[in-house]
Amino acid sequence: MIASADIGQDSPWSYVVRRPPAAAIVGYLLAQWQAYEAQYSGIGEPFATRSEPQLTEGLGAFLAACYDAKTQPFAGEFYAELNRVDLAPDGTRKYIGRTDIEWRLFGAPNFIVEFKVIGGGRPAKFYVSDGMSRFVDGRYGHRSTEGAMWAFFRPGSTEQVPQVEALIDAHLVPLRCQAEGGAHRITPSIIAPGAAHFDSLHARDPALPPIRLAHLFVTIAPHPIPAAA
């Protein structure tokens, strides 16, 4: 029996007891994106032309407001646009990337979502080269076994889900994709069934755990969103 006094913020038991399922994190994030878009699309610059940092920083601020209002249904907090740094051989700080949205419990990076805007001059290839690859090489989620990729399709984008799938299929080796049930794009999603289109599973360096990524595809609504009847 473990006494409650032994379960502190840094105890692994806090992670086990209080960490919600990844499906709850992803489902909540998707619902809050829809609420954020419905509330603010039509005000100021159209969402369809906003940059990726503008979208993720805005969503991050919306998530923070929900947390402060105590409407978030689980523990932990979401953070937007966090710099990832490492220690260089000479003892200086080395910048290695910036995560778009992180959900953290007691300061540990537990679930990272990487966003990529596609369309309007932003090609789908960056979804693989500047997104998925950062999980595979350990820049993102180096202690995690789960994460997510999220594509924002701008209205009228000529590249859609099939083109992203084809890019993943063309880069199975560099992405170190592992098949499950004979497929590299694994359906239904285990991480976020009903929200994600599929999962992918990736081997990494021996010092890092393999990581499973959920893939979400969201089309940005035209500006403005029609009012509900």
PDB file of C-alpha atoms in Angstrom:
ATOM      1  CA  MET A   1       0.000   0.000   0.000  1.00  0.00           C
ATOM      2  CA  ILE A   2       1.330   3.456  -0.926  1.00  0.00           C
ATOM      3  CA  ALA A   3       0.465   6.262   1.433  1.00  0.00           C
ATOM      4  CA  SER A   4      -0.956   9.416  -0.117  1.00  0.00           C
ATOM      5  CA  ALA A   5       1.895  11.375   1.469  1.00  0.00           C
ATOM      6  CA  ASP A   6       4.297   9.435  -0.755  1.00  0.00           C
ATOM      7  CA  ILE A   7       2.605  10.622  -3.960  1.00  0.00           C
ATOM      8  CA  GLY A   8       4.161  13.995  -4.688  1.00  0.00           C
ATOM      9  CA  GLN A   9       4.175  16.069  -7.850  1.00  0.00           C
ATOM     10  CA  ASP A  10       7.362  14.412  -9.077  1.00  0.00           C
ATOM     11  CA  SER A  11       6.280  10.872  -8.293  1.00  0.00           C
ATOM     12  CA  PRO A  12       5.672   8.541 -11.269  1.00  0.00           C
ATOM     13  CA  TRP A  13       2.452   7.596  -9.506  1.00  0.00           C
ATOM     14  CA  SER A  14       1.116  11.097 -10.203  1.00  0.00           C
ATOM     15  CA  TYR A  15       1.536  10.373 -13.914  1.00  0.00           C
ATOM     16  CA  VAL A  16      -0.239   7.032 -13.654  1.00  0.00           C
ATOM     17  CA  VAL A  17      -3.090   8.255 -11.502  1.00  0.00           C
ATOM     18  CA  ARG A  18      -3.812  11.614 -13.106  1.00  0.00           C
ATOM     19  CA  ARG A  19      -2.765  11.390 -16.760  1.00  0.00           C
ATOM     20  CA  PRO A  20      -5.874  11.214 -18.968  1.00  0.00           C
ATOM     21  CA  PRO A  21      -5.920   8.888 -21.977  1.00  0.00           C
ATOM     22  CA  ALA A  22      -4.401  10.367 -25.125  1.00  0.00           C
ATOM     23  CA  ALA A  23      -7.832  10.077 -26.746  1.00  0.00           C
ATOM     24  CA  ALA A  24      -9.204  12.501 -24.148  1.00  0.00           C
ATOM     25  CA  ILE A  25      -6.403  15.004 -24.814  1.00  0.00           C
ATOM     26  CA  VAL A  26      -6.822  14.853 -28.596  1.00  0.00           C
ATOM     27  CA  GLY A  27     -10.622  14.879 -28.465  1.00  0.00           C
ATOM     28  CA  TYR A  28     -10.625  17.894 -26.169  1.00  0.00           C
ATOM     29  CA  LEU A  29      -8.098  19.713 -28.352  1.00  0.00           C
ATOM     30  CA  LEU A  30     -10.195  19.115 -31.471  1.00  0.00           C
ATOM     31  CA  ALA A  31     -13.383  20.293 -29.739  1.00  0.00           C
ATOM     32  CA  GLN A  32     -11.655  23.423 -28.459  1.00  0.00           C
ATOM     33  CA  TRP A  33     -10.278  24.208 -31.910  1.00  0.00           C
ATOM     34  CA  GLN A  34     -13.822  24.045 -33.277  1.00  0.00           C
ATOM     35  CA  ALA A  35     -15.073  26.312 -30.487  1.00  0.00           C
ATOM     36  CA  TYR A  36     -12.195  28.751 -30.976  1.00  0.00           C
ATOM     37  CA  GLU A  37     -12.729  28.908 -34.728  1.00  0.00           C
ATOM     38  CA  ALA A  38     -16.485  29.371 -34.360  1.00  0.00           C
ATOM     39  CA  GLN A  39     -16.019  32.205 -31.858  1.00  0.00           C
ATOM     40  CA  TYR A  40     -13.261  34.168 -33.576  1.00  0.00           C
ATOM     41  CA  SER A  41     -13.444  33.416 -37.296  1.00  0.00           C
ATOM     42  CA  GLY A  42     -14.873  36.521 -38.927  1.00  0.00           C
ATOM     43  CA  ILE A  43     -13.045  38.850 -36.531  1.00  0.00           C
ATOM     44  CA  GLY A  44      -9.845  40.405 -37.808  1.00  0.00           C
ATOM     45  CA  GLU A  45      -7.638  38.607 -40.291  1.00  0.00           C
ATOM     46  CA  PRO A  46      -9.295  35.529 -41.837  1.00  0.00           C
ATOM     47  CA  PHE A  47      -8.175  32.269 -40.280  1.00  0.00           C
ATOM     48  CA  ALA A  48      -7.509  30.971 -43.792  1.00  0.00           C
ATOM     49  CA  THR A  49      -4.640  33.440 -44.250  1.00  0.00           C
ATOM     50  CA  ARG A  50      -3.215  33.395 -40.744  1.00  0.00           C
ATOM     51  CA  SER A  51       0.198  31.843 -40.281  1.00  0.00           C
ATOM     52  CA  GLU A  52       0.784  28.610 -38.433  1.00  0.00           C
ATOM     53  CA  PRO A  53       2.181  30.400 -35.331  1.00  0.00           C
ATOM     54  CA  GLN A  54      -0.796  32.778 -35.328  1.00  0.00           C
ATOM     55  CA  LEU A  55      -3.199  29.835 -35.344  1.00  0.00           C
ATOM     56  CA  THR A  56      -1.403  27.806 -32.697  1.00  0.00           C
ATOM     57  CA  GLU A  57      -0.688  30.789 -30.441  1.00  0.00           C
ATOM     58  CA  GLY A  58      -4.335  31.816 -30.650  1.00  0.00           C
ATOM     59  CA  LEU A  59      -5.485  28.293 -29.910  1.00  0.00           C
ATOM     60  CA  GLY A  60      -3.007  28.120 -27.037  1.00  0.00           C
ATOM     61  CA  ALA A  61      -4.402  31.324 -25.532  1.00  0.00           C
ATOM     62  CA  PHE A  62      -7.938  29.966 -25.911  1.00  0.00           C
ATOM     63  CA  LEU A  63      -6.922  26.740 -24.150  1.00  0.00           C
ATOM     64  CA  ALA A  64      -5.310  28.749 -21.349  1.00  0.00           C
ATOM     65  CA  ALA A  65      -8.526  30.733 -20.907  1.00  0.00           C
ATOM     66  CA  CYS A  66     -10.483  27.490 -20.641  1.00  0.00           C
ATOM     67  CA  TYR A  67      -8.025  26.204 -18.039  1.00  0.00           C
ATOM     68  CA  ASP A  68      -8.322  29.411 -16.009  1.00  0.00           C
ATOM     69  CA  ALA A  69     -12.113  29.169 -16.225  1.00  0.00           C
ATOM     70  CA  LYS A  70     -11.822  25.598 -14.848  1.00  0.00           C
ATOM     71  CA  THR A  71     -13.682  24.111 -17.817  1.00  0.00           C
ATOM     72  CA  GLN A  72     -10.833  21.791 -18.820  1.00  0.00           C
ATOM     73  CA  PRO A  73     -11.952  18.309 -17.721  1.00  0.00           C
ATOM     74  CA  PHE A  74      -8.542  16.875 -16.782  1.00  0.00           C
ATOM     75  CA  ALA A  75      -5.284  17.854 -15.096  1.00  0.00           C
ATOM     76  CA  GLY A  76      -2.274  19.367 -16.810  1.00  0.00           C
ATOM     77  CA  GLU A  77      -1.938  22.465 -18.975  1.00  0.00           C
ATOM     78  CA  PHE A  78      -1.535  23.249 -22.669  1.00  0.00           C
ATOM     79  CA  TYR A  79       1.316  25.458 -23.861  1.00  0.00           C
ATOM     80  CA  ALA A  80       1.822  26.987 -27.309  1.00  0.00           C
ATOM     81  CA  GLU A  81       5.007  27.663 -29.282  1.00  0.00           C
ATOM     82  CA  LEU A  82       7.550  26.442 -26.726  1.00  0.00           C
ATOM     83  CA  ASN A  83      11.218  26.577 -27.693  1.00  0.00           C
ATOM     84  CA  ARG A  84      13.078  23.275 -27.399  1.00  0.00           C
ATOM     85  CA  VAL A  85      16.708  23.639 -26.398  1.00  0.00           C
ATOM     86  CA  ASP A  86      19.611  21.331 -25.668  1.00  0.00           C
ATOM     87  CA  LEU A  87      23.073  21.707 -24.165  1.00  0.00           C
ATOM     88  CA  ALA A  88      25.827  22.183 -26.744  1.00  0.00           C
ATOM     89  CA  PRO A  89      29.279  20.569 -26.265  1.00  0.00           C
ATOM     90  CA  ASP A  90      30.694  23.930 -25.165  1.00  0.00           C
ATOM     91  CA  GLY A  91      28.057  24.390 -22.479  1.00  0.00           C
ATOM     92  CA  THR A  92      25.956  26.925 -24.351  1.00  0.00           C
ATOM     93  CA  ARG A  93      22.286  26.590 -25.175  1.00  0.00           C
ATOM     94  CA  LYS A  94      21.470  25.051 -28.561  1.00  0.00           C
ATOM     95  CA  TYR A  95      18.084  25.714 -30.133  1.00  0.00           C
ATOM     96  CA  ILE A  96      16.620  22.507 -31.598  1.00  0.00           C
ATOM     97  CA  GLY A  97      13.050  23.445 -32.459  1.00  0.00           C
ATOM     98  CA  ARG A  98       9.740  24.850 -31.288  1.00  0.00           C
ATOM     99  CA  THR A  99       6.728  22.735 -30.443  1.00  0.00           C
ATOM    100  CA  ASP A 100       3.327  24.045 -31.494  1.00  0.00           C
ATOM    101  CA  ILE A 101       1.096  22.725 -28.697  1.00  0.00           C
ATOM    102  CA  GLU A 102       2.256  20.749 -25.669  1.00  0.00           C
ATOM    103  CA  TRP A 103       0.135  19.245 -22.930  1.00  0.00           C
ATOM    104  CA  ARG A 104       2.164  18.927 -19.746  1.00  0.00           C
ATOM    105  CA  LEU A 105       1.577  17.383 -16.373  1.00  0.00           C
ATOM    106  CA  PHE A 106       3.737  18.775 -13.560  1.00  0.00           C
ATOM    107  CA  GLY A 107       6.197  20.295 -16.010  1.00  0.00           C
ATOM    108  CA  ALA A 108       7.061  17.142 -17.942  1.00  0.00           C
ATOM    109  CA  PRO A 109       6.377  17.180 -21.708  1.00  0.00           C
ATOM    110  CA  ASN A 110       3.776  14.483 -22.010  1.00  0.00           C
ATOM    111  CA  PHE A 111       1.931  14.991 -25.282  1.00  0.00           C
ATOM    112  CA  ILE A 112       3.099  17.127 -28.202  1.00  0.00           C
ATOM    113  CA  VAL A 113       0.991  18.118 -31.198  1.00  0.00           C
ATOM    114  CA  GLU A 114       2.784  19.440 -34.276  1.00  0.00           C
ATOM    115  CA  PHE A 115       0.689  21.542 -36.673  1.00  0.00           C
ATOM    116  CA  LYS A 116       1.309  22.161 -40.362  1.00  0.00           C
ATOM    117  CA  VAL A 117      -0.641  24.546 -42.586  1.00  0.00           C
ATOM    118  CA  ILE A 118      -1.140  23.177 -46.108  1.00  0.00           C
ATOM    119  CA  GLY A 119      -2.228  25.314 -49.059  1.00  0.00           C
ATOM    120  CA  GLY A 120      -1.839  28.950 -49.974  1.00  0.00           C
ATOM    121  CA  GLY A 121       1.859  28.529 -50.696  1.00  0.00           C
ATOM    122  CA  ARG A 122       2.527  26.037 -47.899  1.00  0.00           C
ATOM    123  CA  PRO A 123       3.289  22.628 -49.496  1.00  0.00           C
ATOM    124  CA  ALA A 124       2.328  19.333 -47.899  1.00  0.00           C
ATOM    125  CA  LYS A 125       5.937  18.106 -47.968  1.00  0.00           C
ATOM    126  CA  PHE A 126       6.657  20.050 -44.780  1.00  0.00           C
ATOM    127  CA  TYR A 127       4.205  17.799 -42.942  1.00  0.00           C
ATOM    128  CA  VAL A 128       6.834  15.060 -43.303  1.00  0.00           C
ATOM    129  CA  SER A 129      10.143  16.945 -43.463  1.00  0.00           C
ATOM    130  CA  ASP A 130       9.493  19.529 -40.738  1.00  0.00           C
ATOM    131  CA  GLY A 131       6.827  17.695 -38.760  1.00  0.00           C
ATOM    132  CA  MET A 132       6.931  13.924 -38.475  1.00  0.00           C
ATOM    133  CA  SER A 133      10.711  13.837 -38.791  1.00  0.00           C
ATOM    134  CA  ARG A 134      11.123  15.858 -35.602  1.00  0.00           C
ATOM    135  CA  PHE A 135       9.399  13.161 -33.592  1.00  0.00           C
ATOM    136  CA  VAL A 136      11.434  10.442 -35.272  1.00  0.00           C
ATOM    137  CA  ASP A 137      14.815  12.080 -34.607  1.00  0.00           C
ATOM    138  CA  GLY A 138      13.873  12.832 -31.002  1.00  0.00           C
ATOM    139  CA  ARG A 139      13.745  16.607 -31.154  1.00  0.00           C
ATOM    140  CA  TYR A 140      10.118  16.320 -30.072  1.00  0.00           C
ATOM    141  CA  GLY A 141       8.742  13.864 -27.552  1.00  0.00           C
ATOM    142  CA  HIS A 142      12.072  12.253 -26.744  1.00  0.00           C
ATOM    143  CA  ARG A 143      10.633  10.705 -23.565  1.00  0.00           C
ATOM    144  CA  SER A 144       7.148  10.116 -24.972  1.00  0.00           C
ATOM    145  CA  THR A 145       5.596   7.116 -26.662  1.00  0.00           C
ATOM    146  CA  GLU A 146       2.676   9.084 -28.152  1.00  0.00           C
ATOM    147  CA  GLY A 147       2.187  12.329 -30.039  1.00  0.00           C
ATOM    148  CA  ALA A 148       0.136  13.816 -32.857  1.00  0.00           C
ATOM    149  CA  MET A 149       0.440  15.486 -36.234  1.00  0.00           C
ATOM    150  CA  TRP A 150      -2.268  17.958 -37.250  1.00  0.00           C
ATOM    151  CA  ALA A 151      -2.718  19.362 -40.767  1.00  0.00           C
ATOM    152  CA  PHE A 152      -4.641  22.586 -41.347  1.00  0.00           C
ATOM    153  CA  PHE A 153      -5.864  22.650 -44.946  1.00  0.00           C
ATOM    154  CA  ARG A 154      -6.522  26.144 -46.196  1.00  0.00           C
ATOM    155  CA  PRO A 155      -9.693  26.517 -48.277  1.00  0.00           C
ATOM    156  CA  GLY A 156      -8.988  25.658 -51.900  1.00  0.00           C
ATOM    157  CA  SER A 157      -5.768  23.777 -51.194  1.00  0.00           C
ATOM    158  CA  THR A 158      -4.883  21.523 -54.121  1.00  0.00           C
ATOM    159  CA  GLU A 159      -3.146  19.141 -51.725  1.00  0.00           C
ATOM    160  CA  GLN A 160      -5.439  17.176 -49.451  1.00  0.00           C
ATOM    161  CA  VAL A 161      -5.372  14.013 -47.344  1.00  0.00           C
ATOM    162  CA  PRO A 162      -4.455  11.659 -50.243  1.00  0.00           C
ATOM    163  CA  GLN A 163      -1.369  13.734 -51.047  1.00  0.00           C
ATOM    164  CA  VAL A 164      -0.231  13.680 -47.409  1.00  0.00           C
ATOM    165  CA  GLU A 165      -0.761   9.921 -47.275  1.00  0.00           C
ATOM    166  CA  ALA A 166       1.272   9.493 -50.464  1.00  0.00           C
ATOM    167  CA  LEU A 167       4.110  11.546 -48.997  1.00  0.00           C
ATOM    168  CA  ILE A 168       4.190   9.360 -45.888  1.00  0.00           C
ATOM    169  CA  ASP A 169       4.178   6.221 -48.028  1.00  0.00           C
ATOM    170  CA  ALA A 170       7.101   7.597 -50.053  1.00  0.00           C
ATOM    171  CA  HIS A 171       9.179   8.196 -46.913  1.00  0.00           C
ATOM    172  CA  LEU A 172       8.635   4.996 -44.927  1.00  0.00           C
ATOM    173  CA  VAL A 173      12.377   4.344 -44.566  1.00  0.00           C
ATOM    174  CA  PRO A 174      13.573   7.777 -43.359  1.00  0.00           C
ATOM    175  CA  LEU A 175      10.521   7.986 -41.095  1.00  0.00           C
ATOM    176  CA  ARG A 176      11.406   4.529 -39.723  1.00  0.00           C
ATOM    177  CA  CYS A 177       7.770   3.496 -40.030  1.00  0.00           C
ATOM    178  CA  GLN A 178       6.782   0.194 -38.449  1.00  0.00           C
ATOM    179  CA  ALA A 179       3.881  -1.807 -39.858  1.00  0.00           C
ATOM    180  CA  GLU A 180       0.993  -3.045 -37.748  1.00  0.00           C
ATOM    181  CA  GLY A 181      -1.410  -5.538 -39.223  1.00  0.00           C
ATOM    182  CA  GLY A 182       0.452  -5.212 -42.510  1.00  0.00           C
ATOM    183  CA  ALA A 183      -0.140  -1.449 -42.763  1.00  0.00           C
ATOM    184  CA  HIS A 184       2.042   1.587 -42.110  1.00  0.00           C
ATOM    185  CA  ARG A 185      -0.964   3.881 -41.898  1.00  0.00           C
ATOM    186  CA  ILE A 186      -2.797   2.167 -39.071  1.00  0.00           C
ATOM    187  CA  THR A 187      -6.583   2.345 -38.898  1.00  0.00           C
ATOM    188  CA  PRO A 188      -8.554   2.770 -36.820  1.00  0.00           C
ATOM    189  CA  SER A 189      -6.406   5.057 -34.710  1.00  0.00           C
ATOM    190  CA  ILE A 190      -5.469   3.638 -31.330  1.00  0.00           C
ATOM    191  CA  ILE A 191      -4.478   7.014 -29.913  1.00  0.00           C
ATOM    192  CA  ALA A 192      -7.615   8.909 -30.888  1.00  0.00           C
ATOM    193  CA  PRO A 193     -10.290   6.726 -32.474  1.00  0.00           C
ATOM    194  CA  GLY A 194     -12.984   8.830 -34.078  1.00  0.00           C
ATOM    195  CA  ALA A 195     -10.796  11.958 -34.167  1.00  0.00           C
ATOM    196  CA  ALA A 196      -7.630  10.870 -35.976  1.00  0.00           C
ATOM    197  CA  HIS A 197      -7.636   9.514 -39.521  1.00  0.00           C
ATOM    198  CA  PHE A 198      -4.913   6.986 -38.733  1.00  0.00           C
ATOM    199  CA  ASP A 199      -1.836   6.331 -36.592  1.00  0.00           C
ATOM    200  CA  SER A 200       1.761   5.741 -37.599  1.00  0.00           C
ATOM    201  CA  LEU A 201       4.369   3.904 -35.535  1.00  0.00           C
ATOM    202  CA  HIS A 202       8.049   4.866 -35.653  1.00  0.00           C
ATOM    203  CA  ALA A 203      11.258   3.267 -34.434  1.00  0.00           C
ATOM    204  CA  ARG A 204      13.853   5.635 -33.049  1.00  0.00           C
ATOM    205  CA  ASP A 205      17.395   5.514 -31.729  1.00  0.00           C
ATOM    206  CA  PRO A 206      17.889   2.814 -29.065  1.00  0.00           C
ATOM    207  CA  ALA A 207      18.049   5.416 -26.296  1.00  0.00           C
ATOM    208  CA  LEU A 208      14.535   6.616 -27.190  1.00  0.00           C
ATOM    209  CA  PRO A 209      11.244   4.742 -26.963  1.00  0.00           C
ATOM    210  CA  PRO A 210       9.320   4.096 -30.208  1.00  0.00           C
ATOM    211  CA  ILE A 211       6.629   6.668 -30.794  1.00  0.00           C
ATOM    212  CA  ARG A 212       3.094   6.374 -32.147  1.00  0.00           C
ATOM    213  CA  LEU A 213       1.613   9.413 -33.892  1.00  0.00           C
ATOM    214  CA  ALA A 214      -2.050  10.164 -34.453  1.00  0.00           C
ATOM    215  CA  HIS A 215      -2.776  12.094 -37.666  1.00  0.00           C
ATOM    216  CA  LEU A 216      -5.554  14.686 -37.729  1.00  0.00           C
ATOM    217  CA  PHE A 217      -6.700  16.564 -40.822  1.00  0.00           C
ATOM    218  CA  VAL A 218      -8.754  19.722 -40.387  1.00  0.00           C
ATOM    219  CA  THR A 219      -9.976  22.136 -43.053  1.00  0.00           C
ATOM    220  CA  ILE A 220     -10.003  25.771 -42.000  1.00  0.00           C
ATOM    221  CA  ALA A 221     -13.480  27.164 -42.515  1.00  0.00           C
ATOM    222  CA  PRO A 222     -13.957  30.002 -45.047  1.00  0.00           C
ATOM    223  CA  HIS A 223     -14.171  33.457 -43.528  1.00  0.00           C
ATOM    224  CA  PRO A 224     -16.515  34.011 -41.776  1.00  0.00           C
ATOM    225  CA  ILE A 225     -18.219  30.898 -40.364  1.00  0.00           C
ATOM    226  CA  PRO A 226     -21.983  31.069 -41.056  1.00  0.00           C
ATOM    227  CA  ALA A 227     -24.018  31.498 -37.862  1.00  0.00           C
ATOM    228  CA  ALA A 228     -25.807  28.378 -36.675  1.00  0.00           C
ATOM    229  CA  ALA A 229     -29.550  28.371 -37.285  1.00  0.00           C
TER     230      ALA A 229
END
